[in-house]
Amino acid sequence: MMMTENALFVSTKAPLDLAVLVLPHCSILEVASVLDPLRAANRHLGADAFRFRIVTPDGRPAPLTCGIELPSSGALSMAKGAALLMVIAGYRLAEVATRPLIRDLRNMAHGFTAIGGVDAAPWVLARAGLLDGHRATVHWEDQEDLAHAHPHIDVRPDRYVIDRNRMTAGGAAPAYDLMLHLIRARHGAGLARLVAQSFLQSPRPGNSPQVATLPGAPGNDPNLDPRVARVLARMETTLDSPDPIAALAASVGLSPRRLESLFRHSLGTSPGAHALSLRLAAARRMLTDTAHPLSEVALRTGFSSPATLSRAFRRTFGQSPTTLRRPGAHKPASLTV
């Protein structure tokens, strides 16, 4: 596993104090994926082996993507004294990752034994210079942009990465896996197993892919025909240069007609329609979550020109791509704090 453990991942009965910095507009599932495994571990142990508190940038409740507000124990300054600071971020980073927040993170970093980030939070840590020279991951939609924007970070496609005193997870499920790994390291595999059984969820290794489509990959649909799974994996990794359907069929030893039959049976659509939907979904994400110009979005999603993308986009979504360019709607690629 490509990770270098830090001082927190050792067998010990000593309690671990952690602060969870929740930024507005993240997912409640990400917060729960960090806290609930630790809460369950405490329950099974009958002791507070993990002591945690939630903080927000200004101490006020954090609005989450599901529409509720998450109470806070106070502002970021309340995190002082914790061994581990976990940062959770999701959308609208250009709005929530303010200059004062970046400054405070940079100034406070030396006071923690380790710092972690979940989903889009690695962008925040990167902006504060806290991931330079480290291996790290981020949500799969943002990996390419993070690597381009921060060449001093070794961006990996893994579910989670631990490198010395930094840990990063690509989203809610990888954060859950990371917390199970922490529980296992400190209190043994038996406790980690009990916690996993509590949630009816088997942990996955940190270096497994975030998006699993290959046959036999953890989390893959066991009812999916292996040949369809291989074609799906190829489609997802060649969005910028899509293969002809005949080439896709030949790559798994099928005729185009047989591949179409398998796709309709498994997914209810044709290979061509599914490939187009993947490319348009990727284009939609880039339009809403980044500041990439339309010409680059078209190039990176396999369309010959912005006009070609616009026509396909309008047919599918009933609107022009440019209508998605709302001020303040961008995610990390437009982070200018």
Short mmCIF file of C-alpha atoms in Angstrom, two decimals:
data_model
loop_
_atom_site.label_atom_id
_atom_site.label_comp_id
_atom_site.label_asym_id
_atom_site.label_seq_id
_atom_site.Cartn_x
_atom_site.Cartn_y
_atom_site.Cartn_z
CA MET A 1 0.00 0.00 0.00
CA MET A 2 1.46 3.35 -1.04
CA MET A 3 1.46 5.14 2.28
CA THR A 4 3.84 6.12 5.01
CA GLU A 5 2.23 5.77 8.42
CA ASN A 6 2.35 8.58 10.95
CA ALA A 7 2.54 8.66 14.72
CA LEU A 8 -1.23 8.26 15.15
CA PHE A 9 -1.29 4.84 13.50
CA VAL A 10 0.29 2.89 16.36
CA SER A 11 -1.08 0.35 18.81
CA THR A 12 -2.06 2.23 21.96
CA LYS A 13 -4.74 2.52 24.60
CA ALA A 14 -4.23 6.27 24.89
CA PRO A 15 -7.27 8.30 23.78
CA LEU A 16 -7.01 10.28 20.57
CA ASP A 17 -8.31 13.85 20.48
CA LEU A 18 -9.39 15.10 17.09
CA ALA A 19 -11.08 18.19 15.75
CA VAL A 20 -13.20 18.06 12.61
CA LEU A 21 -13.29 21.30 10.66
CA VAL A 22 -16.51 21.26 8.64
CA LEU A 23 -16.69 23.80 5.83
CA PRO A 24 -20.09 24.96 4.58
CA HIS A 25 -21.66 23.13 1.62
CA CYS A 26 -20.12 19.73 2.27
CA SER A 27 -22.05 16.47 2.57
CA ILE A 28 -23.48 15.15 5.83
CA LEU A 29 -22.40 11.69 4.70
CA GLU A 30 -18.77 12.82 4.73
CA VAL A 31 -19.11 14.11 8.28
CA ALA A 32 -20.78 10.88 9.40
CA SER A 33 -18.15 8.76 7.65
CA VAL A 34 -15.46 10.39 9.78
CA LEU A 35 -17.30 10.49 13.11
CA ASP A 36 -19.58 7.45 13.23
CA PRO A 37 -16.86 4.77 12.96
CA LEU A 38 -15.07 6.44 15.89
CA ARG A 39 -18.33 6.68 17.85
CA ALA A 40 -18.97 2.98 17.19
CA ALA A 41 -15.44 2.11 18.28
CA ASN A 42 -16.03 3.93 21.57
CA ARG A 43 -19.26 2.01 22.07
CA HIS A 44 -17.61 -1.36 21.52
CA LEU A 45 -14.68 -0.47 23.76
CA GLY A 46 -16.87 1.01 26.47
CA ALA A 47 -14.50 3.96 26.68
CA ASP A 48 -13.79 7.27 24.92
CA ALA A 49 -10.82 6.07 22.89
CA PHE A 50 -11.64 8.74 20.31
CA ARG A 51 -12.65 12.18 21.57
CA PHE A 52 -13.85 14.52 18.85
CA ARG A 53 -15.34 17.96 18.41
CA ILE A 54 -16.75 19.78 15.39
CA VAL A 55 -15.49 23.25 14.56
CA THR A 56 -16.34 25.62 11.73
CA PRO A 57 -14.41 28.58 10.32
CA ASP A 58 -16.44 31.15 12.26
CA GLY A 59 -18.02 28.99 14.96
CA ARG A 60 -21.49 29.22 13.47
CA PRO A 61 -23.47 26.15 12.31
CA ALA A 62 -22.35 24.91 8.90
CA PRO A 63 -25.02 24.64 6.17
CA LEU A 64 -24.72 21.24 4.48
CA THR A 65 -25.72 20.14 1.00
CA CYS A 66 -28.80 18.31 2.29
CA GLY A 67 -30.25 21.56 3.61
CA ILE A 68 -29.64 21.15 7.35
CA GLU A 69 -27.19 23.08 9.52
CA LEU A 70 -24.56 21.23 11.54
CA PRO A 71 -23.94 22.64 15.03
CA SER A 72 -20.40 23.56 15.97
CA SER A 73 -18.40 23.59 19.20
CA GLY A 74 -16.80 26.84 18.10
CA ALA A 75 -14.44 28.45 15.63
CA LEU A 76 -11.26 26.90 14.24
CA SER A 77 -9.33 28.20 17.23
CA MET A 78 -11.22 25.62 19.33
CA ALA A 79 -9.29 22.90 17.49
CA LYS A 80 -6.15 23.74 19.46
CA GLY A 81 -5.03 20.83 21.62
CA ALA A 82 -6.28 18.14 19.24
CA ALA A 83 -3.75 15.66 17.89
CA LEU A 84 -5.57 15.29 14.57
CA LEU A 85 -7.33 17.95 12.52
CA MET A 86 -9.65 16.56 9.84
CA VAL A 87 -10.95 19.06 7.29
CA ILE A 88 -14.12 18.25 5.34
CA ALA A 89 -15.05 20.31 2.28
CA GLY A 90 -17.37 19.94 -0.68
CA TYR A 91 -18.73 22.67 -2.91
CA ARG A 92 -18.29 26.44 -3.42
CA LEU A 93 -14.69 26.48 -2.23
CA ALA A 94 -14.03 29.85 -3.80
CA GLU A 95 -16.63 31.17 -1.36
CA VAL A 96 -15.85 29.19 1.82
CA ALA A 97 -12.06 28.75 1.64
CA THR A 98 -11.34 32.36 2.51
CA ARG A 99 -7.96 34.02 2.90
CA PRO A 100 -8.34 34.19 6.70
CA LEU A 101 -9.14 30.47 6.84
CA ILE A 102 -6.12 29.57 4.71
CA ARG A 103 -3.94 31.80 6.85
CA ASP A 104 -5.23 30.27 10.09
CA LEU A 105 -4.69 26.73 8.82
CA ARG A 106 -1.16 27.56 7.79
CA ASN A 107 -0.39 29.17 11.15
CA MET A 108 -1.97 26.40 13.23
CA ALA A 109 -0.65 23.41 11.30
CA HIS A 110 2.44 22.89 13.48
CA GLY A 111 0.23 22.36 16.51
CA PHE A 112 -1.27 19.10 15.23
CA THR A 113 0.38 15.69 15.08
CA ALA A 114 -1.43 15.08 11.78
CA ILE A 115 -3.81 16.86 9.42
CA GLY A 116 -6.30 15.23 7.07
CA GLY A 117 -8.67 16.26 4.31
CA VAL A 118 -11.81 14.64 2.90
CA ASP A 119 -13.36 15.06 -0.57
CA ALA A 120 -12.46 18.61 -1.75
CA ALA A 121 -10.56 19.51 1.44
CA PRO A 122 -7.19 18.55 -0.08
CA TRP A 123 -7.65 21.67 -2.25
CA VAL A 124 -7.85 23.75 0.93
CA LEU A 125 -4.79 22.05 2.43
CA ALA A 126 -2.92 22.48 -0.85
CA ARG A 127 -3.78 26.18 -0.98
CA ALA A 128 -2.31 26.51 2.52
CA GLY A 129 0.87 24.74 1.36
CA LEU A 130 0.25 21.83 3.72
CA LEU A 131 0.50 19.06 1.10
CA ASP A 132 3.66 20.17 -0.70
CA GLY A 133 6.06 17.26 -1.05
CA HIS A 134 3.42 14.74 0.02
CA ARG A 135 1.44 12.03 -1.70
CA ALA A 136 -2.26 12.84 -1.54
CA THR A 137 -5.59 12.13 -3.14
CA VAL A 138 -8.79 14.08 -3.74
CA HIS A 139 -12.23 13.27 -5.14
CA TRP A 140 -11.74 11.59 -8.51
CA GLU A 141 -13.44 14.42 -10.41
CA ASP A 142 -10.74 16.83 -9.22
CA GLN A 143 -7.56 14.75 -9.38
CA GLU A 144 -6.32 16.04 -12.73
CA ASP A 145 -6.97 19.66 -11.82
CA LEU A 146 -5.30 19.36 -8.42
CA ALA A 147 -2.20 17.80 -9.97
CA HIS A 148 -2.02 20.55 -12.58
CA ALA A 149 -2.56 23.38 -10.09
CA HIS A 150 -0.16 21.99 -7.46
CA PRO A 151 2.75 20.17 -9.16
CA HIS A 152 4.57 19.83 -5.82
CA ILE A 153 1.91 17.34 -4.68
CA ASP A 154 2.06 13.72 -5.83
CA VAL A 155 -1.64 13.23 -6.58
CA ARG A 156 -2.75 9.60 -6.48
CA PRO A 157 -6.02 8.03 -7.70
CA ASP A 158 -6.31 6.01 -4.46
CA ARG A 159 -9.30 5.94 -2.12
CA TYR A 160 -7.17 7.33 0.68
CA VAL A 161 -3.50 8.14 1.16
CA ILE A 162 -1.44 8.45 4.34
CA ASP A 163 1.94 10.10 3.92
CA ARG A 164 3.78 10.98 7.12
CA ASN A 165 1.66 13.53 9.00
CA ARG A 166 -0.87 14.03 6.22
CA MET A 167 -3.88 11.91 5.28
CA THR A 168 -6.39 12.49 2.51
CA ALA A 169 -9.53 10.67 1.41
CA GLY A 170 -11.44 11.03 -1.86
CA GLY A 171 -14.92 11.17 -0.37
CA ALA A 172 -17.32 9.77 2.19
CA ALA A 173 -16.76 6.05 1.63
CA PRO A 174 -12.96 6.38 1.50
CA ALA A 175 -13.09 8.46 4.70
CA TYR A 176 -14.95 5.59 6.36
CA ASP A 177 -12.21 3.20 5.17
CA LEU A 178 -9.55 5.56 6.51
CA MET A 179 -11.21 5.72 9.93
CA LEU A 180 -11.42 1.91 10.05
CA HIS A 181 -7.72 1.78 9.26
CA LEU A 182 -7.04 4.20 12.12
CA ILE A 183 -9.15 2.09 14.49
CA ARG A 184 -7.36 -1.08 13.38
CA ALA A 185 -3.93 0.45 13.85
CA ARG A 186 -4.65 1.72 17.35
CA HIS A 187 -6.95 -0.98 18.75
CA GLY A 188 -6.56 -4.04 16.56
CA ALA A 189 -8.28 -5.82 13.69
CA GLY A 190 -10.94 -7.30 15.97
CA LEU A 191 -12.36 -3.92 16.91
CA ALA A 192 -12.18 -2.68 13.32
CA ARG A 193 -14.14 -5.75 12.26
CA LEU A 194 -16.82 -5.10 14.88
CA VAL A 195 -17.17 -1.51 13.72
CA ALA A 196 -17.43 -2.60 10.08
CA GLN A 197 -20.09 -5.14 11.01
CA SER A 198 -22.06 -2.40 12.77
CA PHE A 199 -22.40 -0.61 9.43
CA LEU A 200 -22.76 -3.79 7.32
CA GLN A 201 -19.85 -2.55 5.24
CA SER A 202 -16.54 -4.20 4.44
CA PRO A 203 -13.50 -1.89 4.43
CA ARG A 204 -11.50 -1.41 1.23
CA PRO A 205 -7.75 -0.87 0.96
CA GLY A 206 -6.52 2.68 0.59
CA ASN A 207 -4.81 1.99 -2.70
CA SER A 208 -7.89 0.55 -4.39
CA PRO A 209 -9.45 2.80 -7.06
CA GLN A 210 -12.13 5.32 -6.11
CA VAL A 211 -14.28 4.29 -9.07
CA ALA A 212 -14.45 0.51 -9.43
CA THR A 213 -15.69 -0.82 -12.77
CA LEU A 214 -13.34 -3.70 -13.52
CA PRO A 215 -14.61 -7.26 -12.91
CA GLY A 216 -13.85 -8.37 -9.39
CA ALA A 217 -12.99 -4.88 -8.17
CA PRO A 218 -14.28 -4.09 -4.69
CA GLY A 219 -17.72 -2.53 -4.89
CA ASN A 220 -18.36 -3.62 -8.48
CA ASP A 221 -21.78 -5.01 -9.39
CA PRO A 222 -21.36 -8.83 -9.36
CA ASN A 223 -24.30 -9.17 -11.77
CA LEU A 224 -22.59 -7.10 -14.47
CA ASP A 225 -21.22 -9.10 -17.37
CA PRO A 226 -17.38 -8.97 -17.15
CA ARG A 227 -17.13 -7.91 -20.80
CA VAL A 228 -19.52 -5.03 -20.25
CA ALA A 229 -17.51 -4.03 -17.16
CA ARG A 230 -14.30 -3.93 -19.19
CA VAL A 231 -15.91 -1.81 -21.87
CA LEU A 232 -17.29 0.55 -19.21
CA ALA A 233 -13.83 0.92 -17.70
CA ARG A 234 -12.38 1.72 -21.11
CA MET A 235 -15.11 4.28 -21.81
CA GLU A 236 -14.50 6.00 -18.50
CA THR A 237 -10.76 6.32 -19.08
CA THR A 238 -10.99 7.55 -22.69
CA LEU A 239 -13.51 10.38 -22.41
CA ASP A 240 -11.22 12.71 -24.36
CA SER A 241 -10.73 10.23 -27.23
CA PRO A 242 -13.71 7.85 -27.34
CA ASP A 243 -13.28 4.59 -29.20
CA PRO A 244 -15.61 3.53 -32.03
CA ILE A 245 -18.13 0.94 -30.90
CA ALA A 246 -16.57 -1.64 -33.23
CA ALA A 247 -13.21 -1.17 -31.52
CA LEU A 248 -14.78 -1.48 -28.07
CA ALA A 249 -16.53 -4.69 -29.09
CA ALA A 250 -13.36 -6.13 -30.60
CA SER A 251 -11.42 -5.35 -27.40
CA VAL A 252 -13.56 -7.87 -25.51
CA GLY A 253 -13.93 -10.37 -28.33
CA LEU A 254 -17.50 -9.50 -29.30
CA SER A 255 -19.30 -8.28 -32.38
CA PRO A 256 -20.84 -4.80 -32.17
CA ARG A 257 -24.29 -6.38 -32.32
CA ARG A 258 -23.55 -8.73 -29.40
CA LEU A 259 -22.06 -5.90 -27.34
CA GLU A 260 -25.17 -3.80 -27.91
CA SER A 261 -27.34 -6.71 -26.80
CA LEU A 262 -25.34 -7.12 -23.58
CA PHE A 263 -25.48 -3.38 -22.88
CA ARG A 264 -29.24 -3.25 -23.35
CA HIS A 265 -29.68 -6.26 -21.07
CA SER A 266 -27.35 -4.91 -18.36
CA LEU A 267 -27.86 -1.14 -18.57
CA GLY A 268 -30.98 -0.62 -20.64
CA THR A 269 -29.15 1.45 -23.26
CA SER A 270 -26.75 1.12 -26.17
CA PRO A 271 -22.95 1.42 -25.91
CA GLY A 272 -22.98 4.60 -28.00
CA ALA A 273 -25.67 6.26 -25.90
CA HIS A 274 -23.94 5.30 -22.67
CA ALA A 275 -20.58 6.61 -23.87
CA LEU A 276 -22.19 9.90 -24.86
CA SER A 277 -23.91 10.18 -21.48
CA LEU A 278 -20.56 9.70 -19.71
CA ARG A 279 -18.94 12.44 -21.77
CA LEU A 280 -21.83 14.85 -21.29
CA ALA A 281 -21.90 14.16 -17.54
CA ALA A 282 -18.17 14.91 -17.38
CA ALA A 283 -18.73 18.11 -19.37
CA ARG A 284 -21.53 19.15 -17.02
CA ARG A 285 -19.28 18.62 -13.98
CA MET A 286 -16.53 20.74 -15.52
CA LEU A 287 -18.97 23.49 -16.43
CA THR A 288 -20.49 23.69 -12.95
CA ASP A 289 -17.40 22.90 -10.86
CA THR A 290 -14.47 24.51 -12.71
CA ALA A 291 -13.57 27.63 -14.62
CA HIS A 292 -12.24 25.78 -17.69
CA PRO A 293 -13.20 27.54 -20.94
CA LEU A 294 -15.79 25.80 -23.09
CA SER A 295 -13.14 24.92 -25.69
CA GLU A 296 -11.13 22.99 -23.08
CA VAL A 297 -14.24 21.26 -21.74
CA ALA A 298 -15.05 20.12 -25.27
CA LEU A 299 -11.50 18.89 -25.82
CA ARG A 300 -11.38 16.97 -22.54
CA THR A 301 -14.69 15.25 -23.17
CA GLY A 302 -14.06 14.13 -26.74
CA PHE A 303 -16.08 16.69 -28.70
CA SER A 304 -14.56 18.10 -31.87
CA SER A 305 -15.52 21.70 -31.07
CA PRO A 306 -17.43 23.82 -28.54
CA ALA A 307 -20.31 24.01 -31.03
CA THR A 308 -20.52 20.20 -31.22
CA LEU A 309 -20.57 19.99 -27.42
CA SER A 310 -23.21 22.70 -27.20
CA ARG A 311 -25.55 20.93 -29.62
CA ALA A 312 -25.24 17.60 -27.78
CA PHE A 313 -25.58 19.32 -24.43
CA ARG A 314 -28.73 21.18 -25.44
CA ARG A 315 -30.34 18.02 -26.85
CA THR A 316 -29.71 16.15 -23.59
CA PHE A 317 -30.18 18.80 -20.91
CA GLY A 318 -32.41 21.27 -22.71
CA GLN A 319 -30.10 24.22 -22.07
CA SER A 320 -26.89 25.77 -23.31
CA PRO A 321 -23.64 24.89 -21.51
CA THR A 322 -23.02 28.59 -20.85
CA THR A 323 -26.14 28.81 -18.68
CA LEU A 324 -24.35 26.69 -16.07
CA ARG A 325 -21.64 29.29 -15.58
CA ARG A 326 -23.12 30.82 -12.44
CA PRO A 327 -20.97 33.21 -10.39
CA GLY A 328 -19.69 31.53 -7.25
CA ALA A 329 -20.68 28.06 -8.42
CA HIS A 330 -17.16 26.87 -9.19
CA LYS A 331 -15.29 24.26 -7.25
CA PRO A 332 -11.52 23.95 -6.78
CA ALA A 333 -10.24 24.69 -10.29
CA SER A 334 -11.37 28.28 -9.86
CA LEU A 335 -10.18 28.66 -6.27
CA THR A 336 -8.74 32.15 -6.01
CA VAL A 337 -8.62 32.79 -2.28
#
